[in-house]
Amino acid sequence: MNTLDFSAATSSDGVLERDFTIGGVPGVLWSPARDAGGGSERAPLVLMGHGGGTHKKAPAMAGRAARIVADCGFHVAVIDAPGHGDRPRTAYDEQEIALMQQAMATGEAVGPIVVRYNAHLAERAVPEWRATLDALQELPEIGSDGPVGYFGLNMGTAIGVPLVAADSRIGAAVFGIFWHDPLAETAKRIGVPIEFVLQWDDEHIPRASGLALFDAFASRDKTLHANAGAHKQVPRFEVDSAVRFFARHLGGTRRLGGGS
Amino acid sequence: MNTLDFSAATSSDGVLERDFTIGGVPGVLWSPARDAGGGSERAPLVLMGHGGGTHKKAPAMAGRAARIVADCGFHVAVIDAPGHGDRPRTAYDEQEIALMQQAMATGEAVGPIVVRYNAHLAERAVPEWRATLDALQELPEIGSDGPVGYFGLNMGTAIGVPLVAADSRIGAAVFGIFWHDPLAETAKRIGVPIEFVLQWDDEHIPRASGLALFDAFASRDKTLHANAGAHKQVPRFEVDSAVRFFARHLGGTRRLGGGS
């Protein structure tokens, strides 16, 4: 079994940030700073999948992680997706990225390329995520039987839906901003609580496609959050809502203002 | 101009509850208990519309009010809708209620009756609400230029949509759980921030009808919350979300855990 190979560790504002690699995949683990001394008080874990073209420490990832650590006292882990961040691109990666850039430049629909390329990335990423989760659960401050959530929009959903369908350790997930085909078939096998985000005026993803993906989840407990606005205009308060979703479903260790 | 005629006042758990009538319509005003001594520190006001068959002090109203007063420090006012609570029923009220009960007993669709009857109630209720708001704004702890919100699902939406369209003092609203026809035409005239709740598996309101009503609002800032489950299974955490919505848009006086 692969284990986490920790390199750098820094701490600020009550958040401990530890860089790691596992089987050659670089990642980052954010934790409550009390764990700096190797404290063994266990806390839930949220896996976060970053969007296409970004990486494990993009501002959206660091910002969401800081909120989850501060408000819930949970751990948050992100790994670079294949071909992203500190990872090399294959010739196929380069080819698909060039096609996407070309489509965007000429105003062609990027959807079919994104859907196809992200399905390919998911095939590579799911086993990496599962090995990462194996190793994270070896840490005493996480443990092998604690609650685990997943949070990923855009490409983070393209990778997350097959991951959550494949790995029964993940008990709650926030998804969104993706096309229904081909994910909807996989979503039918997911029964854990889901919060699903879509943009009502998305210029890339047809409204009916986003609604169909939400509809496909078998979960009895699922919520759709649809906001007016374009593809990239997801309101910041959706992060707040996701934090509260994880507090409800993974078990918050701190008092949040309200709750169900 | 009608003024509020206060009768009973009680205080518990930091919430001051004052019964009033205005032009013969009974209502209740919940406020932070600091106002018991006639304090004049102004705070925003949320008007709440109750559901069909219930009344101004139904548990859902009292519970939501307690949350808004405690978490935001706002005032909350509810009046009995025509034919509801402490108000007499007309012969027409009795007739429509009998038809609804008969439809529910025989398994017929209640939608057409609810839609027709609630449109009638809204015609009576909107002028009552506007007079109530006039009088509430005479109170020094509310004032005539402070932020005002509206929160009402079911019949509270049937009355609230024409109210918010007619009264520019209301600057943010939470609606939901209603048919699009005939409200959608009125909703096109509403541009204030909206949070809209619907039940994904509503056995009375077709999904497309609820989505069409959300779609109709002209608001640039609008959010749909659709939850899996039947007509009456709106999750309790939607109250929590509504509280945070009003804190964002009317200006919270207390720190909530997070925010946009």
Short mmCIF file of C-alpha atoms in Angstrom, two decimals:
data_model
loop_
_atom_site.label_atom_id
_atom_site.label_comp_id
_atom_site.label_asym_id
_atom_site.label_seq_id
_atom_site.Cartn_x
_atom_site.Cartn_y
_atom_site.Cartn_z
CA MET A 1 0.00 0.00 0.00
CA ASN A 2 1.12 3.52 -0.82
CA THR A 3 1.58 5.90 2.09
CA LEU A 4 1.55 9.68 2.20
CA ASP A 5 4.97 11.22 1.80
CA PHE A 6 4.80 14.57 3.60
CA SER A 7 7.17 17.35 2.52
CA ALA A 8 6.42 20.94 3.57
CA ALA A 9 4.16 21.99 6.44
CA THR A 10 3.05 25.51 7.29
CA SER A 11 0.49 26.91 9.67
CA SER A 12 -1.47 30.16 9.67
CA ASP A 13 -4.81 31.44 10.99
CA GLY A 14 -5.42 28.17 12.79
CA VAL A 15 -4.99 26.07 9.63
CA LEU A 16 -2.18 23.54 9.22
CA GLU A 17 -1.23 23.00 5.56
CA ARG A 18 0.76 19.89 4.69
CA ASP A 19 2.01 19.04 1.20
CA PHE A 20 2.26 15.39 0.32
CA THR A 21 2.69 13.02 -2.57
CA ILE A 22 1.21 9.58 -2.90
CA GLY A 23 2.33 7.25 -5.68
CA GLY A 24 3.74 10.29 -7.49
CA VAL A 25 0.53 12.34 -7.21
CA PRO A 26 0.98 15.66 -5.37
CA GLY A 27 -1.61 16.72 -2.85
CA VAL A 28 -2.31 18.97 0.08
CA LEU A 29 -3.96 18.29 3.44
CA TRP A 30 -5.48 21.18 5.39
CA SER A 31 -6.25 20.50 9.06
CA PRO A 32 -7.08 22.32 12.28
CA ALA A 33 -3.79 23.71 13.60
CA ARG A 34 -4.16 21.67 16.81
CA ASP A 35 -2.97 18.73 14.70
CA ALA A 36 0.42 20.38 14.21
CA GLY A 37 1.74 18.52 17.23
CA GLY A 38 0.51 15.21 15.88
CA GLY A 39 -2.65 15.36 18.00
CA SER A 40 -4.78 12.29 17.55
CA GLU A 41 -8.28 13.73 18.09
CA ARG A 42 -10.12 12.40 15.08
CA ALA A 43 -12.17 14.60 12.77
CA PRO A 44 -14.14 14.06 9.54
CA LEU A 45 -12.46 14.46 6.14
CA VAL A 46 -13.64 16.30 3.04
CA LEU A 47 -12.03 15.43 -0.31
CA MET A 48 -12.15 18.32 -2.77
CA GLY A 49 -11.84 18.04 -6.54
CA HIS A 50 -10.60 21.15 -8.35
CA GLY A 51 -11.96 22.52 -11.62
CA GLY A 52 -10.52 22.07 -15.10
CA GLY A 53 -7.37 24.10 -15.79
CA THR A 54 -6.72 24.82 -12.12
CA HIS A 55 -4.91 22.89 -9.38
CA LYS A 56 -4.94 21.68 -5.79
CA LYS A 57 -4.00 25.03 -4.26
CA ALA A 58 -6.04 27.34 -6.49
CA PRO A 59 -7.72 30.16 -4.51
CA ALA A 60 -11.11 28.44 -4.68
CA MET A 61 -9.63 25.32 -3.08
CA ALA A 62 -7.66 27.14 -0.38
CA GLY A 63 -10.63 29.38 0.42
CA ARG A 64 -13.14 26.53 0.72
CA ALA A 65 -10.68 24.51 2.79
CA ALA A 66 -10.10 27.40 5.20
CA ARG A 67 -13.87 27.68 5.74
CA ILE A 68 -14.34 23.95 6.32
CA VAL A 69 -11.40 23.75 8.73
CA ALA A 70 -12.41 26.89 10.63
CA ASP A 71 -16.18 26.35 10.79
CA CYS A 72 -16.33 22.57 11.13
CA GLY A 73 -12.93 21.53 12.44
CA PHE A 74 -12.64 18.99 9.60
CA HIS A 75 -9.68 17.93 7.45
CA VAL A 76 -9.65 18.79 3.74
CA ALA A 77 -7.55 17.05 1.10
CA VAL A 78 -7.01 17.95 -2.56
CA ILE A 79 -4.85 16.20 -5.15
CA ASP A 80 -3.83 17.52 -8.54
CA ALA A 81 -5.95 15.92 -11.26
CA PRO A 82 -4.08 14.14 -14.06
CA GLY A 83 -2.41 16.68 -16.36
CA HIS A 84 -3.07 19.50 -13.87
CA GLY A 85 -1.02 21.51 -11.37
CA ASP A 86 2.38 19.96 -10.73
CA ARG A 87 1.68 16.91 -12.90
CA PRO A 88 2.95 16.32 -16.44
CA ARG A 89 0.60 16.39 -19.41
CA THR A 90 0.41 13.45 -21.79
CA ALA A 91 0.24 13.96 -25.54
CA TYR A 92 -3.50 13.23 -25.28
CA ASP A 93 -3.87 15.91 -22.60
CA GLU A 94 -2.14 18.44 -24.84
CA GLN A 95 -4.32 17.50 -27.80
CA GLU A 96 -7.61 17.87 -25.89
CA ILE A 97 -6.54 21.14 -24.26
CA ALA A 98 -5.62 22.54 -27.68
CA LEU A 99 -9.04 21.52 -29.03
CA MET A 100 -10.80 23.22 -26.09
CA GLN A 101 -8.81 26.41 -26.55
CA GLN A 102 -9.52 26.39 -30.25
CA ALA A 103 -13.26 25.91 -29.67
CA MET A 104 -13.35 28.76 -27.19
CA ALA A 105 -11.45 31.03 -29.57
CA THR A 106 -13.81 30.31 -32.46
CA GLY A 107 -16.99 30.28 -30.38
CA GLU A 108 -17.69 26.59 -31.00
CA ALA A 109 -19.37 24.53 -28.32
CA VAL A 110 -16.75 23.33 -25.83
CA GLY A 111 -19.19 20.98 -24.08
CA PRO A 112 -18.55 17.85 -26.15
CA ILE A 113 -14.77 18.20 -25.73
CA VAL A 114 -14.98 18.91 -21.99
CA VAL A 115 -17.32 15.97 -21.43
CA ARG A 116 -15.12 13.57 -23.38
CA TYR A 117 -11.81 14.75 -21.90
CA ASN A 118 -13.11 14.84 -18.32
CA ALA A 119 -14.47 11.30 -18.64
CA HIS A 120 -10.97 10.25 -19.65
CA LEU A 121 -9.44 12.14 -16.70
CA ALA A 122 -11.93 10.52 -14.32
CA GLU A 123 -10.77 7.06 -15.36
CA ARG A 124 -7.25 8.03 -14.36
CA ALA A 125 -8.23 10.01 -11.25
CA VAL A 126 -10.64 7.66 -9.48
CA PRO A 127 -8.01 5.01 -8.59
CA GLU A 128 -5.66 7.82 -7.49
CA TRP A 129 -8.32 9.27 -5.20
CA ARG A 130 -9.09 5.86 -3.70
CA ALA A 131 -5.41 5.23 -2.95
CA THR A 132 -5.17 8.72 -1.46
CA LEU A 133 -8.16 8.05 0.78
CA ASP A 134 -6.62 4.72 1.86
CA ALA A 135 -3.48 6.56 2.92
CA LEU A 136 -5.29 9.51 4.55
CA GLN A 137 -7.26 7.07 6.68
CA GLU A 138 -3.98 5.69 8.02
CA LEU A 139 -3.39 9.00 9.79
CA PRO A 140 -4.43 8.86 13.45
CA GLU A 141 -6.20 12.25 13.21
CA ILE A 142 -8.46 10.90 10.42
CA GLY A 143 -8.81 7.16 11.01
CA SER A 144 -10.35 4.40 8.93
CA ASP A 145 -13.95 4.64 10.08
CA GLY A 146 -14.63 8.38 10.23
CA PRO A 147 -17.05 10.34 8.05
CA VAL A 148 -15.82 11.32 4.57
CA GLY A 149 -17.35 13.86 2.19
CA TYR A 150 -16.58 15.00 -1.35
CA PHE A 151 -16.86 18.54 -2.77
CA GLY A 152 -16.21 19.26 -6.42
CA LEU A 153 -17.85 21.36 -9.16
CA ASN A 154 -17.14 21.39 -12.90
CA MET A 155 -14.35 18.85 -13.53
CA GLY A 156 -14.55 18.10 -9.81
CA THR A 157 -18.00 16.68 -10.51
CA ALA A 158 -16.88 14.77 -13.61
CA ILE A 159 -14.32 13.00 -11.42
CA GLY A 160 -16.36 12.99 -8.22
CA VAL A 161 -19.50 11.28 -9.47
CA PRO A 162 -17.68 8.09 -10.54
CA LEU A 163 -15.53 8.30 -7.39
CA VAL A 164 -18.49 8.51 -5.02
CA ALA A 165 -20.31 5.76 -6.96
CA ALA A 166 -17.24 3.52 -6.61
CA ASP A 167 -16.24 4.21 -3.02
CA SER A 168 -18.75 3.55 -0.26
CA ARG A 169 -16.61 5.36 2.30
CA ILE A 170 -17.83 8.70 0.94
CA GLY A 171 -21.07 9.51 2.73
CA ALA A 172 -22.11 12.95 1.42
CA ALA A 173 -21.19 15.07 -1.61
CA VAL A 174 -21.55 18.51 -3.16
CA PHE A 175 -21.56 18.41 -6.97
CA GLY A 176 -22.63 20.64 -9.83
CA ILE A 177 -21.94 22.66 -12.99
CA PHE A 178 -21.71 19.73 -15.38
CA TRP A 179 -23.56 18.04 -18.22
CA HIS A 180 -25.81 15.06 -17.52
CA ASP A 181 -24.40 12.83 -20.21
CA PRO A 182 -22.66 10.47 -19.45
CA LEU A 183 -22.63 11.10 -15.67
CA ALA A 184 -26.36 10.58 -15.12
CA GLU A 185 -26.07 6.81 -15.55
CA THR A 186 -23.42 6.70 -12.84
CA ALA A 187 -25.36 9.10 -10.60
CA LYS A 188 -28.23 6.58 -10.49
CA ARG A 189 -25.97 4.37 -8.36
CA ILE A 190 -25.39 7.11 -5.76
CA GLY A 191 -27.69 7.19 -2.75
CA VAL A 192 -25.82 9.39 -0.26
CA PRO A 193 -26.99 12.94 0.57
CA ILE A 194 -26.23 15.36 -2.28
CA GLU A 195 -26.18 19.12 -2.66
CA PHE A 196 -26.13 20.04 -6.35
CA VAL A 197 -25.26 23.48 -7.74
CA LEU A 198 -26.17 24.73 -11.19
CA GLN A 199 -26.27 28.07 -12.97
CA TRP A 200 -29.73 28.91 -14.32
CA ASP A 201 -28.31 30.88 -17.26
CA ASP A 202 -25.27 28.72 -17.99
CA GLU A 203 -24.06 29.53 -21.50
CA HIS A 204 -22.31 26.17 -21.88
CA ILE A 205 -24.52 23.66 -20.05
CA PRO A 206 -28.18 23.52 -21.16
CA ARG A 207 -30.54 24.01 -18.21
CA ALA A 208 -32.28 20.72 -18.94
CA SER A 209 -28.94 18.90 -18.88
CA GLY A 210 -28.02 20.18 -15.42
CA LEU A 211 -31.51 19.42 -14.09
CA ALA A 212 -31.32 15.91 -15.56
CA LEU A 213 -28.07 15.20 -13.74
CA PHE A 214 -29.57 16.36 -10.42
CA ASP A 215 -32.64 14.25 -11.13
CA ALA A 216 -30.55 11.14 -11.74
CA PHE A 217 -29.12 10.76 -8.23
CA ALA A 218 -30.89 7.98 -6.32
CA SER A 219 -30.43 9.90 -3.06
CA ARG A 220 -33.55 10.40 -0.94
CA ASP A 221 -31.82 13.43 0.56
CA LYS A 222 -30.79 15.73 -2.27
CA THR A 223 -31.03 19.47 -2.79
CA LEU A 224 -30.62 21.53 -5.94
CA HIS A 225 -29.29 25.07 -5.68
CA ALA A 226 -29.84 26.90 -8.97
CA ASN A 227 -28.64 30.48 -9.16
CA ALA A 228 -29.37 33.10 -11.77
CA GLY A 229 -26.23 33.90 -13.73
CA ALA A 230 -23.68 32.57 -16.18
CA HIS A 231 -21.37 29.53 -16.05
CA LYS A 232 -18.66 31.13 -13.97
CA GLN A 233 -20.91 33.25 -11.71
CA VAL A 234 -21.62 30.74 -8.93
CA PRO A 235 -22.32 32.98 -5.90
CA ARG A 236 -19.88 32.85 -3.03
CA PHE A 237 -22.65 32.00 -0.57
CA GLU A 238 -22.78 28.53 -2.14
CA VAL A 239 -19.51 27.79 -0.32
CA ASP A 240 -21.20 28.80 2.90
CA SER A 241 -24.06 26.46 2.11
CA ALA A 242 -21.68 23.59 1.31
CA VAL A 243 -19.91 24.10 4.63
CA ARG A 244 -23.23 23.80 6.42
CA PHE A 245 -24.16 20.74 4.35
CA PHE A 246 -20.99 18.96 5.46
CA ALA A 247 -21.50 20.06 9.07
CA ARG A 248 -24.98 18.49 8.97
CA HIS A 249 -23.95 15.25 7.32
CA LEU A 250 -20.45 14.57 8.60
CA GLY A 251 -21.06 15.86 12.12
CA GLY A 252 -19.87 19.33 13.02
CA THR A 253 -17.55 19.75 15.97
CA ARG A 254 -18.39 23.44 16.38
CA ARG A 255 -21.56 25.41 16.80
CA LEU A 256 -22.77 26.91 13.53
CA GLY A 257 -25.53 29.51 13.57
CA GLY A 258 -28.54 27.23 13.14
CA GLY A 259 -28.64 23.95 11.28
CA SER A 260 -31.43 21.56 10.55
CA MET B 1 -54.55 56.02 8.40
CA ASN B 2 -55.10 52.94 10.49
CA THR B 3 -52.76 52.42 13.40
CA LEU B 4 -51.76 49.26 15.22
CA ASP B 5 -53.94 48.53 18.22
CA PHE B 6 -51.75 46.50 20.59
CA SER B 7 -53.43 44.18 23.08
CA ALA B 8 -51.36 41.46 24.77
CA ALA B 9 -47.56 41.44 25.04
CA THR B 10 -45.41 38.61 26.36
CA SER B 11 -41.69 38.01 26.37
CA SER B 12 -39.66 34.79 26.51
CA ASP B 13 -36.23 33.61 25.37
CA GLY B 14 -35.29 37.10 24.28
CA VAL B 15 -38.33 37.46 22.01
CA LEU B 16 -41.06 40.02 22.62
CA GLU B 17 -44.44 38.94 21.21
CA ARG B 18 -47.09 41.62 20.73
CA ASP B 19 -50.62 40.92 19.49
CA PHE B 20 -52.28 43.66 17.49
CA THR B 21 -55.19 44.40 15.24
CA ILE B 22 -55.26 46.83 12.36
CA GLY B 23 -58.54 47.72 10.68
CA GLY B 24 -60.05 44.59 12.21
CA VAL B 25 -57.27 42.27 11.00
CA PRO B 26 -55.47 40.41 13.82
CA GLY B 27 -51.70 40.14 13.71
CA VAL B 28 -48.61 39.48 15.77
CA LEU B 29 -45.28 41.29 15.94
CA TRP B 30 -42.21 39.46 17.21
CA SER B 31 -39.22 41.62 18.17
CA PRO B 32 -35.93 41.42 20.04
CA ALA B 33 -36.82 41.64 23.75
CA ARG B 34 -34.71 44.81 24.12
CA ASP B 35 -37.70 46.57 22.54
CA ALA B 36 -39.88 45.69 25.54
CA GLY B 37 -38.97 48.99 27.14
CA GLY B 38 -39.89 50.89 24.01
CA GLY B 39 -36.31 51.06 22.84
CA SER B 40 -35.99 52.97 19.59
CA GLU B 41 -33.00 51.22 18.02
CA ARG B 42 -34.26 50.48 14.54
CA ALA B 43 -34.06 47.07 12.95
CA PRO B 44 -35.22 45.55 9.65
CA LEU B 45 -38.66 43.94 9.34
CA VAL B 46 -39.69 40.63 7.80
CA LEU B 47 -43.36 40.14 6.88
CA MET B 48 -44.37 36.47 6.91
CA GLY B 49 -47.36 34.95 5.13
CA HIS B 50 -48.75 31.73 6.60
CA GLY B 51 -49.88 28.70 4.60
CA GLY B 52 -53.43 27.74 3.68
CA GLY B 53 -55.51 26.41 6.56
CA THR B 54 -53.13 27.70 9.24
CA HIS B 55 -52.80 31.05 11.00
CA LYS B 56 -50.50 33.81 12.22
CA LYS B 57 -49.21 31.89 15.25
CA ALA B 58 -48.95 28.40 13.74
CA PRO B 59 -45.79 26.60 14.88
CA ALA B 60 -44.08 27.21 11.53
CA MET B 61 -44.63 30.97 11.90
CA ALA B 62 -43.54 31.14 15.55
CA GLY B 63 -40.50 28.96 14.86
CA ARG B 64 -39.31 30.97 11.86
CA ALA B 65 -39.90 34.22 13.72
CA ALA B 66 -37.88 33.05 16.71
CA ARG B 67 -34.97 32.22 14.38
CA ILE B 68 -35.10 35.57 12.56
CA VAL B 69 -35.35 37.55 15.81
CA ALA B 70 -32.59 35.58 17.53
CA ASP B 71 -30.12 35.26 14.64
CA CYS B 72 -30.67 38.61 12.89
CA GLY B 73 -32.20 40.88 15.52
CA PHE B 74 -35.02 41.74 13.09
CA HIS B 75 -38.75 42.27 13.66
CA VAL B 76 -41.22 39.75 12.22
CA ALA B 77 -44.91 40.43 11.58
CA VAL B 78 -47.68 38.03 10.57
CA ILE B 79 -51.37 38.77 10.01
CA ASP B 80 -54.15 36.24 9.64
CA ALA B 81 -55.11 35.83 6.00
CA PRO B 82 -58.75 36.42 5.08
CA GLY B 83 -60.90 33.52 6.34
CA HIS B 84 -58.03 32.19 8.47
CA GLY B 85 -57.09 32.14 12.16
CA ASP B 86 -59.23 34.50 14.20
CA ARG B 87 -61.05 35.90 11.16
CA PRO B 88 -64.56 34.97 10.02
CA ARG B 89 -65.13 32.97 6.87
CA THR B 90 -67.39 34.26 4.12
CA ALA B 91 -69.88 32.00 2.36
CA TYR B 92 -67.42 31.90 -0.56
CA ASP B 93 -64.60 30.84 1.79
CA GLU B 94 -66.78 28.01 3.13
CA GLN B 95 -67.67 26.91 -0.39
CA GLU B 96 -64.08 26.78 -1.63
CA ILE B 97 -62.86 25.03 1.51
CA ALA B 98 -65.58 22.41 1.11
CA LEU B 99 -64.55 21.86 -2.51
CA MET B 100 -60.89 21.44 -1.50
CA GLN B 101 -61.79 18.95 1.22
CA GLN B 102 -63.99 17.03 -1.17
CA ALA B 103 -61.24 16.92 -3.80
CA MET B 104 -58.72 15.65 -1.25
CA ALA B 105 -61.17 13.01 -0.01
CA THR B 106 -61.88 11.69 -3.51
CA GLY B 107 -58.33 12.01 -4.77
CA GLU B 108 -59.16 14.67 -7.35
CA ALA B 109 -56.60 17.35 -8.19
CA VAL B 110 -56.80 20.15 -5.62
CA GLY B 111 -54.50 22.42 -7.60
CA PRO B 112 -57.14 24.22 -9.69
CA ILE B 113 -59.21 24.99 -6.58
CA VAL B 114 -56.21 26.13 -4.52
CA VAL B 115 -54.97 28.36 -7.32
CA ARG B 116 -58.38 29.97 -7.86
CA TYR B 117 -59.19 30.41 -4.16
CA ASN B 118 -55.75 31.75 -3.25
CA ALA B 119 -55.91 34.31 -6.08
CA HIS B 120 -59.18 35.50 -4.55
CA LEU B 121 -57.62 35.66 -1.06
CA ALA B 122 -54.65 37.61 -2.43
CA GLU B 123 -56.97 40.31 -3.76
CA ARG B 124 -58.34 40.77 -0.26
CA ALA B 125 -54.99 40.33 1.53
CA VAL B 126 -52.67 42.64 -0.44
CA PRO B 127 -54.39 45.91 0.67
CA GLU B 128 -54.48 44.58 4.24
CA TRP B 129 -50.75 43.84 4.16
CA ARG B 130 -49.96 47.30 2.74
CA ALA B 131 -51.97 49.01 5.47
CA THR B 132 -50.26 46.81 8.06
CA LEU B 133 -46.84 47.78 6.70
CA ASP B 134 -47.84 51.47 6.76
CA ALA B 135 -48.70 51.13 10.45
CA LEU B 136 -45.67 49.01 11.36
CA GLN B 137 -43.41 51.64 9.85
CA GLU B 138 -44.92 54.19 12.23
CA LEU B 139 -43.27 52.35 15.12
CA PRO B 140 -39.98 54.00 16.16
CA GLU B 141 -38.20 50.62 16.37
CA ILE B 142 -39.04 49.91 12.69
CA GLY B 143 -39.24 53.28 10.96
CA SER B 144 -40.37 54.27 7.51
CA ASP B 145 -37.14 53.82 5.58
CA GLY B 146 -35.71 50.58 6.95
CA PRO B 147 -35.25 47.33 5.01
CA VAL B 148 -38.32 45.10 4.64
CA GLY B 149 -38.45 41.46 3.54
CA TYR B 150 -41.24 38.99 2.85
CA PHE B 151 -41.24 35.23 3.61
CA GLY B 152 -44.14 33.01 2.60
CA LEU B 153 -44.54 29.56 1.04
CA ASN B 154 -47.70 27.90 -0.33
CA MET B 155 -50.57 30.39 0.16
CA GLY B 156 -47.93 32.75 1.54
CA THR B 157 -46.51 32.84 -2.00
CA ALA B 158 -49.93 33.23 -3.65
CA ILE B 159 -50.43 36.36 -1.53
CA GLY B 160 -46.79 37.44 -1.39
CA VAL B 161 -46.03 37.60 -5.11
CA PRO B 162 -48.73 40.20 -5.86
CA LEU B 163 -47.83 41.99 -2.62
CA VAL B 164 -44.12 42.29 -3.47
CA ALA B 165 -44.96 43.28 -7.06
CA ALA B 166 -47.24 46.04 -5.74
CA ASP B 167 -45.15 47.40 -2.87
CA SER B 168 -41.68 48.72 -3.61
CA ARG B 169 -40.84 48.88 0.09
CA ILE B 170 -40.23 45.12 0.11
CA GLY B 171 -36.64 44.55 -0.96
CA ALA B 172 -36.09 40.78 -0.73
CA ALA B 173 -38.38 37.76 -0.58
CA VAL B 174 -38.47 34.01 0.02
CA PHE B 175 -41.22 32.27 -1.96
CA GLY B 176 -42.07 28.75 -3.08
CA ILE B 177 -44.32 25.70 -3.22
CA PHE B 178 -46.87 27.08 -5.66
CA TRP B 179 -48.11 26.75 -9.22
CA HIS B 180 -46.79 29.10 -11.91
CA ASP B 181 -50.19 30.02 -13.31
CA PRO B 182 -51.33 32.79 -12.78
CA LEU B 183 -48.48 34.07 -10.57
CA ALA B 184 -45.78 33.94 -13.24
CA GLU B 185 -47.13 36.99 -15.06
CA THR B 186 -46.95 38.98 -11.80
CA ALA B 187 -43.52 37.57 -10.95
CA LYS B 188 -42.14 39.11 -14.17
CA ARG B 189 -42.59 42.51 -12.52
CA ILE B 190 -40.46 41.56 -9.48
CA GLY B 191 -36.76 42.40 -9.58
CA VAL B 192 -35.70 42.16 -5.95
CA PRO B 193 -33.50 39.28 -4.67
CA ILE B 194 -35.50 36.05 -4.42
CA GLU B 195 -34.93 32.69 -2.77
CA PHE B 196 -37.42 30.16 -4.14
CA VAL B 197 -38.18 26.77 -2.59
CA LEU B 198 -39.78 23.85 -4.38
CA GLN B 199 -40.23 20.15 -3.76
CA TRP B 200 -38.76 18.00 -6.52
CA ASP B 201 -41.34 15.23 -6.03
CA ASP B 202 -44.37 17.42 -5.24
CA GLU B 203 -47.50 15.34 -5.74
CA HIS B 204 -49.68 18.40 -6.29
CA ILE B 205 -47.50 20.90 -8.16
CA PRO B 206 -45.94 19.64 -11.42
CA ARG B 207 -42.17 20.11 -11.40
CA ALA B 208 -42.30 22.16 -14.59
CA SER B 209 -44.87 24.49 -13.03
CA GLY B 210 -42.67 25.26 -10.01
CA LEU B 211 -39.62 25.75 -12.23
CA ALA B 212 -41.61 28.08 -14.50
CA LEU B 213 -42.58 30.28 -11.57
CA PHE B 214 -38.95 30.55 -10.44
CA ASP B 215 -37.93 31.31 -14.01
CA ALA B 216 -40.47 34.12 -14.29
CA PHE B 217 -38.94 36.45 -11.69
CA ALA B 218 -37.06 39.31 -13.33
CA SER B 219 -34.58 39.34 -10.43
CA ARG B 220 -30.89 39.20 -11.38
CA ASP B 221 -30.23 37.76 -7.93
CA LYS B 222 -32.41 34.70 -7.52
CA THR B 223 -31.77 31.22 -6.17
CA LEU B 224 -33.82 28.07 -6.49
CA HIS B 225 -33.70 25.49 -3.71
CA ALA B 226 -35.29 22.25 -4.88
CA ASN B 227 -35.38 19.40 -2.40
CA ALA B 228 -36.20 15.75 -2.99
CA GLY B 229 -39.48 14.84 -1.34
CA ALA B 230 -43.23 15.39 -1.35
CA HIS B 231 -45.33 18.56 -1.08
CA LYS B 232 -45.22 18.79 2.71
CA GLN B 233 -41.64 17.56 3.20
CA VAL B 234 -39.75 20.87 2.89
CA PRO B 235 -36.60 20.26 4.99
CA ARG B 236 -36.17 22.30 8.13
CA PHE B 237 -32.79 23.55 6.96
CA GLU B 238 -34.61 25.74 4.43
CA VAL B 239 -35.62 27.96 7.35
CA ASP B 240 -31.96 28.27 8.23
CA SER B 241 -31.19 29.23 4.64
CA ALA B 242 -34.00 31.81 4.59
CA VAL B 243 -32.64 33.38 7.79
CA ARG B 244 -29.25 33.75 6.14
CA PHE B 245 -30.84 35.13 2.98
CA PHE B 246 -32.54 37.89 4.97
CA ALA B 247 -29.36 38.56 6.95
CA ARG B 248 -27.52 39.06 3.63
CA HIS B 249 -30.12 41.27 2.00
CA LEU B 250 -31.64 43.24 4.86
CA GLY B 251 -28.40 43.67 6.80
CA GLY B 252 -27.74 41.42 9.75
CA THR B 253 -27.05 43.00 13.11
CA ARG B 254 -25.33 39.91 14.47
CA ARG B 255 -22.49 37.73 13.34
CA LEU B 256 -23.70 34.59 11.58
CA GLY B 257 -21.30 31.74 10.95
CA GLY B 258 -20.10 32.66 7.50
CA GLY B 259 -22.08 34.56 4.87
CA SER B 260 -21.26 35.55 1.36
#
